[in-house]
Coordinates of C-alpha atoms in Angstrom, one line a residue:
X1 CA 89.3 93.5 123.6
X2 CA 92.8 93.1 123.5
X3 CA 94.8 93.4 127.1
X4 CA 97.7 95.5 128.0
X5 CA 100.3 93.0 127.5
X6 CA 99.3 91.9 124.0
X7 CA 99.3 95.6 123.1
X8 CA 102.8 95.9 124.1
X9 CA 103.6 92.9 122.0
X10 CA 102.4 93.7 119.0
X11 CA 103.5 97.4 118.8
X12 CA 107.0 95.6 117.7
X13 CA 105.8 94.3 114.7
X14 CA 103.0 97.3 113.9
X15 CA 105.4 99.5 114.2
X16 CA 108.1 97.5 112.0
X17 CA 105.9 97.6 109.3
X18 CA 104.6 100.9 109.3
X19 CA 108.6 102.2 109.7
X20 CA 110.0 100.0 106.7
X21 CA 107.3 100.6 104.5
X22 CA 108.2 104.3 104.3
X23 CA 111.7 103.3 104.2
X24 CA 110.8 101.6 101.6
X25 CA 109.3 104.0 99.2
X26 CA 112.4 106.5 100.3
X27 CA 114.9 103.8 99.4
X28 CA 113.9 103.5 95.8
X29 CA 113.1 107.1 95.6
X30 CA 116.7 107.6 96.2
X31 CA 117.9 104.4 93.4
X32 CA 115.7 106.4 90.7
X33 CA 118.0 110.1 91.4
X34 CA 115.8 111.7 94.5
X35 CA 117.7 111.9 97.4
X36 CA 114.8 113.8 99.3
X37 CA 113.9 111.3 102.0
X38 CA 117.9 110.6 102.2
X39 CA 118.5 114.2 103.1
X40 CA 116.1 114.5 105.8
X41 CA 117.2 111.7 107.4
X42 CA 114.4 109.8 106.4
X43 CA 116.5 106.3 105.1
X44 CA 117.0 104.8 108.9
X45 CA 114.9 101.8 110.4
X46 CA 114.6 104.3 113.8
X47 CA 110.8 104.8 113.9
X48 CA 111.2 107.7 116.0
X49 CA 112.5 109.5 112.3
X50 CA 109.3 108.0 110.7
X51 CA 106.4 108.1 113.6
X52 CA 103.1 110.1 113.4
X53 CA 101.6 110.8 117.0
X54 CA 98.3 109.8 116.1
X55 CA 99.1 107.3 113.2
X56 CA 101.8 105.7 114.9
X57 CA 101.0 105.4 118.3
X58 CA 97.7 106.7 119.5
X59 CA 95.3 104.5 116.6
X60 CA 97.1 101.6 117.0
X61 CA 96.6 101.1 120.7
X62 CA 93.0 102.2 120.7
X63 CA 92.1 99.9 117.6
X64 CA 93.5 97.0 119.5
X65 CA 92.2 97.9 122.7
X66 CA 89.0 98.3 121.5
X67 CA 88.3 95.8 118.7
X68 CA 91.4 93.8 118.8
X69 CA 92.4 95.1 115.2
X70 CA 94.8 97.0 114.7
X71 CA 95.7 99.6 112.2
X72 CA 98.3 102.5 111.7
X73 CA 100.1 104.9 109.1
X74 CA 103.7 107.0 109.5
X75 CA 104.6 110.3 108.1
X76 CA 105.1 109.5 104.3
X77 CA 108.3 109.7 103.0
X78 CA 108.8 112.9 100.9
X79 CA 109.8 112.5 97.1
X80 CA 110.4 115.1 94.8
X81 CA 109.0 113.8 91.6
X82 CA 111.4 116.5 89.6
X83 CA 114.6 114.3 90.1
X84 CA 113.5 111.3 87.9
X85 CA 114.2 110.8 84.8
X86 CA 110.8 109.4 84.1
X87 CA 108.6 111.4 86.6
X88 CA 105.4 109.6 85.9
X89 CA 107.0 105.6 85.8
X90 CA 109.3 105.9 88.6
X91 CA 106.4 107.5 90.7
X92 CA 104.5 104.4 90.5
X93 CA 107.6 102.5 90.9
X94 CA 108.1 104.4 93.9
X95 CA 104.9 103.8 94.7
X96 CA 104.6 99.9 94.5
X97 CA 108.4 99.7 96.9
X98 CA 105.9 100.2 100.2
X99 CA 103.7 97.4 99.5
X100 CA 106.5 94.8 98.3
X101 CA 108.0 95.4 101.7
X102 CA 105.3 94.3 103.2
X103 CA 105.0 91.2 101.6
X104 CA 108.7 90.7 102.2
X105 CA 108.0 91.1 106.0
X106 CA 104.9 89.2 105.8
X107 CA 107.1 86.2 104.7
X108 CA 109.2 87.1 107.4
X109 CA 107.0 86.6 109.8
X110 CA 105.7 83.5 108.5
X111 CA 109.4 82.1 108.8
X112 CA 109.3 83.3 112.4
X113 CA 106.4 81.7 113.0
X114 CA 107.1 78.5 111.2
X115 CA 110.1 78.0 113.4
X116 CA 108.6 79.1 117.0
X117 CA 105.7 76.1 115.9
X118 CA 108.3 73.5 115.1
X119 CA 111.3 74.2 117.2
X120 CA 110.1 75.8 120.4
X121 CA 109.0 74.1 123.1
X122 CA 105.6 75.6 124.2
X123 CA 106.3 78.1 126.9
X124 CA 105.0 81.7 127.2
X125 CA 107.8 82.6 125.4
X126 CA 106.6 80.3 122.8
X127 CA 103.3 81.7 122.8
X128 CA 104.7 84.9 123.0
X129 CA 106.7 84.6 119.8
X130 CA 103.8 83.7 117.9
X131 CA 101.4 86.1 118.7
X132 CA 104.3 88.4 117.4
X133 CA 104.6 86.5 114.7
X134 CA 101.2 86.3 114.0
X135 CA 100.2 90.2 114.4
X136 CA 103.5 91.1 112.0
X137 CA 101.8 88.4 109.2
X138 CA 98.2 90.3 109.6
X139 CA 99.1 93.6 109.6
X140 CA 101.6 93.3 106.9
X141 CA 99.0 91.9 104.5
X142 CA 96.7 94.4 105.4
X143 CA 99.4 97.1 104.8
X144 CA 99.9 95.8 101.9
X145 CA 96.2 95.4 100.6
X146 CA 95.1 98.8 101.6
X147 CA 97.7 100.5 99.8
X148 CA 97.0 98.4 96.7
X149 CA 93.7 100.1 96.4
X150 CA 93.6 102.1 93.2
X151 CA 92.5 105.3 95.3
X152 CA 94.7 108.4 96.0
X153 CA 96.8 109.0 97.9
X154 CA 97.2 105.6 98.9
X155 CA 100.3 103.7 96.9
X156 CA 97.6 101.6 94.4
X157 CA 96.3 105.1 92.9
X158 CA 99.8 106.1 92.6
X159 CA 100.6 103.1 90.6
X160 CA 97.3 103.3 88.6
X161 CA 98.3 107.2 88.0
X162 CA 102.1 106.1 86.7
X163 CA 100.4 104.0 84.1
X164 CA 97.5 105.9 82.7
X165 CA 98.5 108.1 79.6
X166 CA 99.7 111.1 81.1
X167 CA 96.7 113.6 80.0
X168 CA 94.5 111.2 82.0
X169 CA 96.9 110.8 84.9
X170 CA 96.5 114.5 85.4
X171 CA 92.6 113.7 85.3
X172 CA 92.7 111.0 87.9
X173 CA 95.2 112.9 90.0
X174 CA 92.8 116.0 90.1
X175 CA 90.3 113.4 92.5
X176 CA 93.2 112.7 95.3
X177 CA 91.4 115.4 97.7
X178 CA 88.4 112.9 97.4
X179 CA 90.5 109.6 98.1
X180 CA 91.0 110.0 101.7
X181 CA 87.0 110.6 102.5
X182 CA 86.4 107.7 100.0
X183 CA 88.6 105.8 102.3
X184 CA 86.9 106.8 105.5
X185 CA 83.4 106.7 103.8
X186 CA 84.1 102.8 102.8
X187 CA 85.2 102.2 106.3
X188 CA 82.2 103.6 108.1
X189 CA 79.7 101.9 105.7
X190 CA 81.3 98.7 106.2
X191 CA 82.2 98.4 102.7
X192 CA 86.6 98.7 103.0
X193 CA 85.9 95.3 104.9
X194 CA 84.0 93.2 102.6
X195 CA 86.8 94.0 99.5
X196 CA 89.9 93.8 102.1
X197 CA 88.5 90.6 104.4
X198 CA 88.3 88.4 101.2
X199 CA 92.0 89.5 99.6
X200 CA 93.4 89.5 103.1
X201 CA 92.4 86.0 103.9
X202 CA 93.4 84.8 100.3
X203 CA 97.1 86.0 100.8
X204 CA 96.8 84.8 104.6
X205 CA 95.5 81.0 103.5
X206 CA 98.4 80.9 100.5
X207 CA 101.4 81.9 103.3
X208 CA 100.3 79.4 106.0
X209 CA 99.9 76.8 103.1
X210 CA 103.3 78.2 101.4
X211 CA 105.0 77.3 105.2
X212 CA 103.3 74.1 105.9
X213 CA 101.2 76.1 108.5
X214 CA 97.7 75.4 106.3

């Protein structure tokens, strides 16, 4: 069980990455002709513009309290799909922009991390700094894994439905009511952490290698 003081530590970095990832998918939304999220006020790094009560805040802190894990999700950026000028591939492009950010902050936090190893003396800032460092690496890759599955509505099925022939995409689209108890039916059964342990560790083991941290 995780103690008050690591909670408040690594709300920085949880909430980082749940923030830019929606930033994320508005930002590209807006370079393909939809300036939706733009409008509403959506495009800022402020979580405040971007926070859910109960996926922001309230599961985060009980996950960690409770298991140590923690795990969150924002108000999703809204995109009008009528503004592109290829509905169905700029979707998924769309679509794939949250999880690339992840990665990109994943790497970020490596760097951090890297450098509070090397070139800080070992302090509890020190130690502070890397458990930081180390929560913004795992959650990113999580992010980034979850929303990679090929289920709606997370970003994966949103890829997998910008790339299927359009008469099937409307097919698979018709089962996005279903993704969300899929979701929550793997993660009860224990099956969402046998396929996201394995892929998570992979892409952890390649970044600490990747940073000399192997």
């Amino acid at each position: 069980m995780a103690n008050v003081y690591n909670v408040l530590l690594a709300l920085f970095p949880i909430v980082m990455a749940i923030t830019l990832h929606e930033v994320a998918h508005g930002w590209v939304a807006l370079k393909l002709g939809d300036p939706t999220a733009k409008h509403l006020g959506r495009l800022t790094a402020n979580p405040i513009k971007h926070i859910d009560p109960i996926g922001t805040v309230v599961m985060p802190i009980v996950m960690l309290l409770v298991t140590g894990f923690a795990f969150g999700y924002a108000k999703p950026v809204p995109v009008d799909v009528r503004n592109f000028k290829h509905p169905q591939k700029d979707m998924a492009l769309v679509a794939l922009a949250g999880p690339f950010s992840n990665l990109v902050m994943a790497i970020f936090w490596m760097f951090i991390l890297m450098l509070s190893y090397k070139y800080m003396p070992k302090s509890g800032i020190s130690e502070a700094a890397q458990y930081i460092a180390n929560v913004g690496v795992i959650i990113n890759i999580l992010l980034m894994v979850v929303n990679l599955l090929p289920i709606l509505p997370l970003d994966g099925g949103r890829v997998v439905a910008g790339v299927l022939p359009f008469k099937w995409a409307v097919v698979y689209s018709r089962f996005e009511r279903l993704g969300l108890l899929l979701v929550i039916l793997l993660l009860f059964t224990g099956y969402l952490d046998k396929i996201l342990t394995p892929m998570v560790q992979i892409v952890q083991k390649y970044l600490f290698g990747l940073f000399g941290l192997g």
